[in-house]
Amino acid sequence: MRPYPLIRLLCEPSPIRPTSFDNVAFIVHSRPFIAAAILTTLSSIALTLGQTPGPAATNPDRMAWFRHDKFGMFIHWGPYSALAGEWNGQQIPPHTEAEWIMQRLNIPVKEYRERAHQFNPTNFNADAWVNLAKATGMKYLVVTAKHHDGFAMYHSKVSEYNIVDWTPFKRDPLKELSDACQRAGIRFSVYYSHREDWDDPNGFGNNWDYDPAKKDFSQYLENKSKPQLRELLTNYGPLGLVWFDRGMDTPKHAAEFADLVHSLQPQCLINGRIGSYKQELMGDYQDMTDNGMPSGGLEEDWETPQTLNTTWGYSKFDQEWKTPGVVIHRLVEIVSKGGNYLLNIGPMADGTVPQPSIATLNEVGRWMSRNSESIYGTTASTLREFPWGRTTVKGSTLYLHVFSWPADRTIRLSGLTNGVNSAHLLVDPSHKLPVASQDGNILVTVPVSMPDTRDTVIVLDLDRPPVVDPVFVTQDSDTGFELNYLTAVTSGNAKKRFNRDGGFHIAKWTAPEDTVSWFLSVSSAGKYAIKIRYAAPKEWKDGQYILTVGSHELKNPVKPTGDWYQYATFDAGTILFPKAGQYKLELKPAEKYSHYLMYFESLTLEPLE
Ligand code: FHN
């Protein structure tokens, strides 16, 4: 079939002409906002400030499997699974993580250890878990080797407080899981709580049994945490990744753990929770907050850990199971935004997986067995979210994931400038679907009834990888513009990123070629006040930024705001849009710096008169 002609949206960038800006004038305000300069101690972060900015070890080679696989199984399992949300007649509060029971109910170490003594999961079958992951379409598995309770779920020589030496079970589930993963072709990985340990007198977190003033954290690190990590990296074959949690407070400690991992297994990935959540995130990729879903557009590798009900470890009280449809939609949503889905199961004390989890995962697996081509190896879609569903991309193939079947049998795609060679149902390539273009939209005609009521996937064979028109930010007649990472177009090293404190921002830009642009559809001519919101530690104070519209330029210094993610708003001058129309606004570093320009959050343009 001949490709359809190039289709363009009405609001395309071409009408933007230099002449649009002829009358634009900038006036630099001399009264900048005073930032809330909370200059907390910066000594602990000085280490990373001098280094090349950015996540410590993003290595495309190492990342290849992670970028392809998309879907993993998380397993939270330990002595807390036997308590199942209750201890001595006391129940953990609703929606509390059951694996936190020791801390929530301040169970004394002695008593928790007694309960751990009785842990005997005689029905544990590693192949059953791994086969469940495989049948669901999951490609990697991350199991708790040690959670915050300090109990090792593998045979550790470092501490007898482990499942082999401390319980009647006497087997090493991690060894069995690692072997089962190898048999099934699933990538084996471990979760290790490296900072938090409620059993160790020097570990972080237990202040009900141990006096924090008497703790020697380095003793814990050197005598338990690092040696146990070394065991895991030595005795369980190649690990896909080490999943750290509740990061180290100092970059120095985090770097020691990262070095340990890479000295023993150079290909092993490290998640972003290895270091402090309040500083520049380290690791090969970033984890969203628990059950977190970004609005979209992130330009770094990421994953979101999510629960199947509301807790990670098993709780007999929590029956709020997600349906297969919800899980499939989340998987697609995450993958359409370029992320990985790490979906948790919380096995019970006897080693079996709760039946509702199995039922849901089996259904998801059925969907994956027909549609996984639209998940594995795909990349984020730059198309907008549509009311009917989401899109994923693989080269010149665009997958339309239709969650709601259109009553008029027409799927409308706006913003895509490509030609379309053909369209068909993924489950039936011989079933070609008619494609047309109308008013800048691509229209795909679908059958009357929805073949898969959860998500029917339609495959579009495009003339080249998708090229999407930029989004024009519009304004109501009397309000201004809010410009943030979502509508920004980045180039060079400027990247849209996640951070634990501020949510999302733009970072990694260090030179004038690292630009961030917005396309504005200005409906009210006139003067606008510009406010810029960002965070910048004091070491970035020599930076200057340039705002450009056409040939008009505004240069301002970057003012330190205090700590890493301490955002503040500053006046950045004014701008005159002489007439209604379309404009491009660009923000960039004025010169090359040895650090990021700023953690940019937003620009607002407020009409002045
Ligand atoms: O405290 C833990 C929690 O128990 C669980 O392990 C989750 C999984 O992402 N991580 C921590 C909280 O963020």
XYZ file of C-alpha atoms and ligand atoms in Angstrom:
622
model
C 0.000 0.000 0.000
C 1.212 3.494 -0.797
C 2.084 5.560 2.284
C -0.508 8.143 3.185
C 0.685 11.675 2.557
C 2.412 13.545 5.317
C -0.260 14.798 7.648
C 0.245 17.959 9.708
C -1.710 19.410 12.535
C -3.265 22.834 12.185
C -1.078 24.148 14.987
C 2.214 23.253 13.373
C 5.444 25.085 14.137
C 5.945 26.374 10.604
C 3.864 29.554 11.099
C 6.462 30.653 13.633
C 8.364 33.369 11.809
C 11.126 35.597 13.065
C 8.865 38.516 12.171
C 6.499 37.407 14.934
C 9.025 38.719 17.390
C 9.878 42.080 15.807
C 8.228 44.081 18.510
C 9.068 41.881 21.434
C 10.908 43.761 24.143
C 12.434 42.435 27.327
C 12.909 44.449 30.475
C 15.016 42.845 33.110
C 13.586 43.312 36.575
C 16.004 44.603 39.117
C 14.010 43.229 42.075
C 14.403 39.492 41.952
C 12.562 37.338 44.422
C 14.719 36.459 47.366
C 15.078 32.702 47.454
C 14.460 30.896 50.675
C 18.142 30.273 51.109
C 18.187 27.448 53.550
C 21.859 26.727 53.584
C 21.928 23.422 55.308
C 25.173 21.628 55.689
C 26.505 20.933 52.256
C 29.605 19.110 53.324
C 28.000 15.737 52.788
C 27.114 16.495 49.209
C 30.388 18.159 48.295
C 31.667 14.849 47.003
C 29.234 14.633 44.142
C 29.281 18.319 43.399
C 32.809 18.153 42.090
C 32.074 15.146 39.917
C 30.467 14.842 36.541
C 26.794 15.389 37.202
C 24.192 12.765 36.443
C 23.267 9.308 37.622
C 26.483 7.535 38.504
C 26.550 4.725 36.061
C 24.163 4.906 33.155
C 25.740 2.455 30.795
C 23.815 1.625 27.603
C 25.425 -1.823 27.383
C 24.381 -2.800 30.853
C 20.943 -1.280 30.330
C 20.037 -3.230 27.181
C 18.140 -6.102 28.832
C 16.325 -3.740 31.216
C 15.179 -1.534 28.350
C 13.919 -4.560 26.453
C 12.263 -6.604 29.207
C 9.870 -4.032 30.698
C 8.066 -6.332 33.133
C 9.439 -7.896 36.332
C 8.209 -9.743 39.406
C 8.926 -8.269 42.833
C 8.698 -10.658 45.813
C 8.447 -9.543 49.446
C 8.809 -12.580 51.672
C 10.215 -13.064 55.162
C 9.239 -13.803 58.772
C 6.736 -10.901 58.551
C 4.780 -13.010 56.027
C 4.013 -15.433 58.874
C 2.694 -12.631 61.083
C 0.473 -11.629 58.161
C -0.389 -8.237 59.632
C -1.067 -9.281 63.242
C 1.017 -9.765 66.381
C -0.250 -10.662 69.863
C -3.814 -9.760 68.903
C -2.710 -6.381 67.550
C -3.398 -5.631 63.916
C -1.329 -3.240 61.840
C -3.367 -0.208 60.750
C -5.242 -0.609 57.449
C -3.174 0.210 54.373
C 0.045 -0.241 56.309
C 2.751 -2.334 54.720
C 2.665 -5.731 56.475
C 6.446 -6.146 56.169
C 6.779 -3.138 58.501
C 4.943 -4.896 61.353
C 8.046 -5.145 63.552
C 8.523 -1.382 63.436
C 4.841 -0.379 63.456
C 4.084 -2.426 66.584
C 7.562 -1.974 68.079
C 8.013 -5.712 68.434
C 11.095 -6.328 70.573
C 13.994 -7.912 68.699
C 13.928 -10.898 71.072
C 10.292 -11.653 70.318
C 10.551 -11.083 66.579
C 13.541 -13.420 66.531
C 11.418 -16.038 68.331
C 8.754 -15.775 65.648
C 11.418 -15.998 62.953
C 12.610 -19.241 64.598
C 9.277 -20.798 63.674
C 9.300 -19.736 60.011
C 8.864 -22.957 58.069
C 7.547 -22.512 54.512
C 7.317 -26.215 53.701
C 5.260 -25.632 50.541
C 7.819 -23.300 48.980
C 8.513 -24.294 45.396
C 10.924 -22.049 43.516
C 9.870 -23.391 40.119
C 6.235 -22.581 40.883
C 7.087 -18.914 41.584
C 9.401 -18.575 38.622
C 6.952 -20.294 36.291
C 4.229 -17.951 37.500
C 6.473 -14.993 36.614
C 7.248 -16.503 33.237
C 3.620 -17.321 32.443
C 2.706 -13.718 33.307
C 5.220 -12.459 30.760
C 7.620 -11.146 33.372
C 11.278 -11.303 32.414
C 13.098 -10.539 35.639
C 12.576 -11.331 39.282
C 13.626 -9.339 42.347
C 13.334 -11.098 45.718
C 13.943 -9.733 49.209
C 17.301 -11.138 50.354
C 17.041 -9.000 53.482
C 14.272 -6.548 54.249
C 14.356 -3.924 57.007
C 13.720 -6.579 59.698
C 17.329 -7.702 59.208
C 16.513 -11.377 58.561
C 18.478 -12.970 55.701
C 16.330 -15.097 53.407
C 19.419 -16.961 52.197
C 22.294 -18.870 53.750
C 24.482 -16.112 55.128
C 27.766 -16.816 56.882
C 27.816 -13.252 58.151
C 24.941 -13.705 60.588
C 23.231 -16.833 61.883
C 19.987 -14.844 61.692
C 19.137 -16.378 58.337
C 16.607 -18.844 57.002
C 19.003 -21.799 56.866
C 20.574 -21.488 60.319
C 17.697 -19.904 62.223
C 14.630 -21.876 61.094
C 13.510 -25.496 60.842
C 13.221 -24.986 57.057
C 17.004 -25.213 56.612
C 16.808 -24.591 52.840
C 18.159 -21.615 50.905
C 15.229 -20.184 48.859
C 17.466 -17.715 47.027
C 19.690 -20.510 45.762
C 16.614 -22.434 44.655
C 15.128 -19.354 43.003
C 18.363 -18.469 41.256
C 18.566 -22.040 39.845
C 14.894 -22.001 38.845
C 15.378 -18.643 37.106
C 18.305 -20.035 35.177
C 16.197 -23.006 34.044
C 13.351 -20.719 32.957
C 15.410 -17.960 31.352
C 14.330 -15.341 33.883
C 16.860 -12.795 35.133
C 17.473 -13.292 38.854
C 17.939 -10.215 41.076
C 17.922 -9.372 44.760
C 16.437 -6.665 46.947
C 18.796 -5.756 49.777
C 17.922 -3.228 52.485
C 21.411 -1.796 52.894
C 20.777 1.003 55.371
C 17.745 -0.061 57.384
C 18.151 -3.004 59.794
C 15.926 -3.308 62.859
C 17.738 -6.359 64.194
C 21.299 -5.101 64.196
C 22.120 -2.855 67.203
C 23.977 -0.493 64.869
C 21.600 -0.609 61.910
C 19.258 2.224 60.997
C 15.651 2.307 62.138
C 15.219 0.461 65.431
C 14.984 3.088 68.142
C 12.619 1.102 70.372
C 15.192 -1.520 71.387
C 18.395 0.375 70.733
C 19.527 3.814 71.815
C 20.291 5.783 68.618
C 23.002 7.709 70.485
C 24.920 4.493 71.050
C 24.780 3.271 67.469
C 27.897 2.955 65.372
C 26.504 2.851 61.843
C 29.885 2.058 60.296
C 30.020 -1.128 62.384
C 26.768 -2.231 60.786
C 27.972 -1.300 57.323
C 31.329 -3.048 57.628
C 30.218 -6.083 59.628
C 26.849 -6.905 58.158
C 25.562 -4.876 55.239
C 28.580 -4.942 52.927
C 29.638 -8.533 53.767
C 26.102 -9.783 53.098
C 25.950 -7.933 49.816
C 29.298 -9.504 48.913
C 27.821 -12.957 49.622
C 24.851 -12.265 47.386
C 27.088 -11.073 44.580
C 29.357 -14.091 44.935
C 27.126 -17.105 45.543
C 23.991 -16.673 43.426
C 25.273 -16.428 39.871
C 25.011 -13.312 37.716
C 22.479 -10.879 39.167
C 20.380 -8.734 36.838
C 20.285 -5.969 39.395
C 20.561 -5.151 43.060
C 17.480 -3.329 44.281
C 18.517 -1.074 47.155
C 15.938 0.724 49.250
C 15.690 3.748 51.542
C 19.045 5.065 50.358
C 22.240 5.814 52.186
C 22.419 9.299 53.644
C 25.779 10.194 52.150
C 27.036 9.904 48.563
C 30.248 8.436 49.987
C 28.443 5.451 51.492
C 26.278 4.993 48.410
C 29.373 5.040 46.191
C 30.990 2.362 48.359
C 28.002 0.088 47.753
C 27.967 0.837 44.029
C 31.702 0.085 43.823
C 31.215 -3.170 45.683
C 28.526 -4.272 43.223
C 30.554 -3.387 40.167
C 33.826 -4.791 41.489
C 32.169 -8.210 41.744
C 29.625 -8.025 38.929
C 30.358 -5.210 36.458
C 27.201 -5.895 34.423
C 24.857 -5.822 37.410
C 22.452 -2.856 37.454
C 21.834 -0.690 40.505
C 18.524 1.017 41.128
C 18.282 4.684 42.033
C 17.468 4.116 45.686
C 21.086 3.328 46.532
C 21.787 6.918 47.572
C 20.054 9.717 49.407
C 16.644 10.704 48.107
C 17.447 14.323 48.899
C 20.451 14.646 46.629
C 21.341 14.001 43.013
C 20.042 10.495 42.399
C 22.626 7.812 41.747
C 22.238 4.384 40.167
C 21.697 3.111 36.622
C 18.022 3.968 36.587
C 15.423 5.624 38.786
C 12.572 4.089 40.724
C 9.404 6.104 41.055
C 7.878 6.360 44.508
C 6.004 3.194 45.500
C 3.027 2.695 43.172
C 4.025 5.939 41.453
C 3.068 6.805 37.885
C 4.764 9.762 36.191
C 2.668 12.090 34.069
C 4.961 11.267 31.191
C 7.912 12.330 29.131
C 10.779 11.188 31.365
C 14.087 11.107 29.534
C 15.991 8.600 31.652
C 15.625 4.893 32.443
C 13.023 4.243 35.114
C 10.905 1.634 36.821
C 7.908 1.746 39.100
C 7.493 -0.792 41.902
C 3.817 -1.530 42.445
C 1.662 -3.722 44.667
C -1.078 -6.141 43.592
C -3.163 -5.212 46.634
C -2.012 -2.427 49.004
C 0.831 -4.111 50.894
C 4.142 -5.668 49.839
C 4.496 -8.417 52.442
C 1.524 -10.755 52.911
C -1.353 -9.477 55.070
C -4.410 -11.559 55.752
C -6.389 -8.324 56.133
C -5.664 -6.881 52.711
C -7.983 -8.175 50.037
C -7.970 -5.079 47.798
C -6.699 -6.936 44.753
C -6.193 -5.144 41.470
C -8.073 -6.635 38.572
C -6.264 -8.060 35.522
C -7.610 -5.142 33.486
C -6.042 -2.604 35.852
C -2.719 -4.438 35.763
C -2.717 -4.597 31.943
C -3.601 -0.911 31.658
C -0.844 0.019 34.102
C 1.678 -2.101 32.250
C 0.788 -0.409 28.973
C 0.729 3.052 30.537
C 4.161 2.539 32.105
C 5.679 1.110 28.933
C 4.132 3.865 26.800
C 6.035 6.315 29.010
C 9.305 4.422 28.662
C 9.327 2.717 32.068
C 9.480 -0.779 33.559
C 6.757 -2.343 35.728
C 8.009 -4.232 38.792
C 4.873 -5.889 40.107
C 4.902 -7.397 43.564
C 3.614 -10.633 45.027
C 3.594 -11.289 48.787
C 3.781 -15.059 49.312
C 2.352 -16.530 52.513
C 4.113 -18.219 55.433
C 3.889 -21.687 53.902
C 5.574 -20.498 50.713
C 2.516 -20.387 48.484
C 1.309 -17.362 46.569
C -2.179 -16.013 47.498
C -4.778 -17.366 45.084
C -6.091 -13.913 44.003
C -2.555 -12.964 42.934
C -2.218 -16.120 40.879
C -5.635 -15.595 39.280
C -4.797 -12.013 38.260
C -1.326 -12.840 36.988
C -2.653 -15.765 34.944
C -5.085 -13.436 33.179
C -2.349 -10.887 32.549
C -0.231 -13.732 31.185
C -2.985 -14.714 28.763
C -3.049 -11.165 27.432
C 0.761 -11.065 27.236
C 0.905 -14.355 25.334
C -1.015 -12.669 22.517
C 0.261 -9.109 22.777
C 3.778 -9.078 24.254
C 5.208 -7.909 20.916
C 3.665 -4.523 21.748
C 5.497 -4.441 25.119
C 8.991 -5.986 24.912
C 11.650 -3.866 23.265
C 9.331 -0.916 22.762
C 10.228 2.668 23.534
C 8.301 5.568 24.989
C 5.711 7.084 22.703
C 5.906 10.809 22.124
C 2.300 10.883 21.007
C -0.128 12.378 23.489
C -2.472 10.291 25.625
C -5.732 9.573 23.825
C -9.178 9.073 25.367
C -9.335 5.605 23.776
C -5.979 4.362 25.153
C -2.189 4.558 24.814
C 0.529 3.919 22.231
C 3.869 2.090 22.271
C 6.593 2.242 19.621
C 9.138 -0.113 18.070
C 11.079 1.500 15.220
C 8.525 2.296 12.494
C 5.795 0.264 14.162
C 3.224 2.047 16.269
C 1.031 -0.049 18.565
C -2.368 1.399 19.439
C -3.572 -0.027 22.744
C -7.312 0.479 22.686
C -8.827 0.393 26.164
C -12.229 1.868 25.169
C -13.712 0.796 21.899
C -15.122 3.768 19.939
C -18.869 3.681 19.327
C -18.350 5.124 15.816
C -15.729 2.431 15.020
C -13.083 5.109 14.420
C -9.783 5.504 16.262
C -8.512 9.064 15.862
C -4.786 9.808 16.066
C -3.725 13.429 16.162
C -0.238 14.851 16.148
C 1.387 12.137 14.022
C 2.985 13.482 10.845
C 3.881 10.091 9.335
C 2.476 8.229 6.404
C 0.842 4.905 7.276
C 1.589 1.845 5.132
C -0.967 -0.459 6.717
C -2.921 -1.272 9.882
C -4.009 -4.609 11.343
C -5.080 -6.267 14.572
C -2.005 -7.603 16.403
C -3.692 -10.939 17.082
C -4.659 -11.318 13.424
C -2.214 -9.778 10.903
C -4.450 -10.881 8.040
C -7.206 -8.628 9.393
C -6.248 -5.332 7.694
C -7.979 -2.186 8.871
C -8.872 0.790 6.661
C -6.844 3.951 7.294
C -7.667 7.480 6.159
C -6.574 11.005 6.960
C -8.859 13.890 7.735
C -8.171 17.386 9.082
C -4.710 16.405 10.247
C -5.902 13.259 12.024
C -5.216 9.662 11.090
C -8.402 7.624 11.233
C -8.398 3.859 11.651
C -11.675 2.014 11.169
C -12.110 -0.902 13.572
C -14.540 -3.846 13.720
C -17.880 -3.426 15.488
C -16.980 -5.358 18.604
C -13.818 -5.172 20.645
C -11.844 -8.409 20.238
C -10.128 -8.022 23.628
C -12.217 -6.045 26.090
C -9.204 -5.134 28.262
C -6.861 -3.917 25.549
C -7.065 -4.648 21.836
C -3.801 -3.845 20.102
C -3.753 -2.412 16.578
C -0.466 -2.354 14.663
C 0.319 0.595 12.402
C 3.160 0.128 9.953
C 4.523 3.649 9.475
C 6.735 5.035 6.725
C 9.440 5.780 9.345
C 9.700 6.078 13.135
C 6.936 8.331 14.486
C 7.406 12.064 14.035
C 5.084 14.035 16.245
C 4.102 17.676 15.985
C 5.115 19.698 19.027
C 2.369 20.594 21.438
C 1.389 24.245 21.458
C 0.723 25.565 24.923
C -2.446 27.630 24.824
C -3.843 30.269 27.157
C -7.282 31.395 28.172
C -7.790 34.993 27.171
C -7.115 36.424 30.637
C -4.645 33.941 32.078
C -1.036 33.365 31.282
C 1.090 30.336 30.618
C 2.459 27.637 32.860
C 5.423 26.026 31.134
C 6.883 22.912 32.688
C 8.682 19.699 31.757
C 5.547 18.107 30.320
C 5.182 20.466 27.372
C 8.900 21.183 26.979
C 10.984 19.981 24.050
C 14.547 19.229 25.142
C 17.706 18.950 23.080
C 21.359 18.187 23.779
C 21.897 16.967 27.308
C 18.867 18.675 28.868
C 16.739 15.861 30.275
C 13.331 15.524 31.930
C 13.911 13.669 35.154
C 12.379 12.336 38.324
C 13.411 13.421 41.801
C 12.100 12.169 45.096
C 11.441 15.581 46.602
C 10.258 17.876 43.880
C 8.548 15.374 41.632
C 9.854 16.090 38.148
C 12.234 18.600 36.694
C 14.686 19.298 33.884
C 18.377 18.755 34.621
C 21.660 17.514 33.160
C 22.128 20.673 31.076
C 25.573 22.174 31.241
C 26.111 24.047 27.939
C 24.311 26.398 25.504
C 23.469 23.516 23.150
C 21.398 21.914 25.931
C 18.155 23.731 25.254
C 14.578 23.549 26.476
C 11.836 25.005 24.270
C 8.120 25.587 24.347
C 5.739 26.464 21.558
C 3.179 29.024 22.635
C -0.106 29.924 21.104
C -0.573 33.493 22.319
C -4.181 34.676 22.122
C -3.764 37.997 23.975
C -1.133 40.431 22.752
C 0.565 42.380 25.530
C 3.162 42.393 28.234
C 3.741 39.367 30.477
C 5.761 39.010 33.679
C 8.054 35.992 33.646
C 8.649 33.968 36.772
C 11.036 31.063 36.867
C 11.031 28.304 39.479
C 14.044 26.104 40.079
C 16.397 24.629 42.644
C 20.155 25.192 42.667
C 22.704 24.344 45.367
C 25.143 27.148 46.117
C 27.924 25.496 44.071
C 25.937 26.309 40.906
C 25.852 30.034 41.564
C 28.174 31.010 38.720
C 25.531 29.851 36.234
C 23.503 32.159 34.016
C 20.512 31.304 31.899
C 19.260 32.783 28.663
C 15.624 33.093 27.675
C 15.059 33.675 23.983
C 12.104 34.538 21.809
C 13.208 35.136 18.221
C 16.126 37.551 18.235
C 15.287 38.875 21.686
C 17.274 37.604 24.572
C 17.145 37.876 28.338
C 20.038 36.813 30.542
C 19.787 36.239 34.307
C 22.040 34.767 36.977
C 21.081 31.503 38.640
C 20.531 32.199 42.312
C 21.287 29.486 44.855
C 18.114 28.258 46.514
C 19.613 26.258 49.359
C 19.568 22.503 49.159
C 19.408 20.207 46.128
C 15.657 20.088 45.741
C 14.806 23.349 47.525
C 12.781 25.085 44.835
C 12.210 28.831 44.769
C 10.537 31.273 42.390
C 12.310 34.302 40.897
C 11.290 37.223 38.722
C 12.942 36.828 35.347
C 11.830 40.014 33.593
C 8.995 40.829 31.244
C 8.113 40.015 27.696
C 5.908 41.775 25.150
C 3.991 39.732 22.631
C 3.065 42.441 20.115
C 0.279 40.421 18.593
C -1.556 37.163 18.988
C 0.169 34.255 17.268
C 2.565 31.387 17.659
C 5.912 31.822 19.349
C 8.832 29.670 20.384
C 10.424 30.323 23.759
C 13.812 28.807 24.541
C 15.721 28.452 27.804
C 19.395 27.401 27.982
C 22.679 27.784 29.859
C 24.541 30.966 28.868
C 27.927 29.217 28.831
C 29.503 25.848 29.435
C 29.573 24.918 33.129
C 31.106 22.058 35.101
C 27.728 21.511 36.758
C 24.064 21.543 35.829
C 22.490 24.916 35.112
C 19.635 24.272 37.542
C 16.897 21.818 38.432
C 14.236 23.571 36.419
C 10.621 23.213 37.472
C 8.530 25.819 35.617
C 8.204 29.168 33.902
C 5.030 31.195 34.248
C 4.053 34.105 32.053
C 1.455 36.328 33.713
C -0.349 39.051 31.738
C 0.470 42.487 33.176
C -2.283 44.577 31.706
O 9.941 0.359 53.103
C 9.918 -0.299 51.901
C 8.688 -1.136 51.705
O 8.569 -2.048 52.739
C 8.821 -1.861 50.384
O 9.949 -2.693 50.387
C 8.942 -0.858 49.284
C 9.067 -1.411 47.900
O 9.347 -0.396 47.004
N 10.096 -0.003 49.499
C 10.134 0.669 50.782
C 9.410 1.899 50.824
O 9.635 2.728 49.740
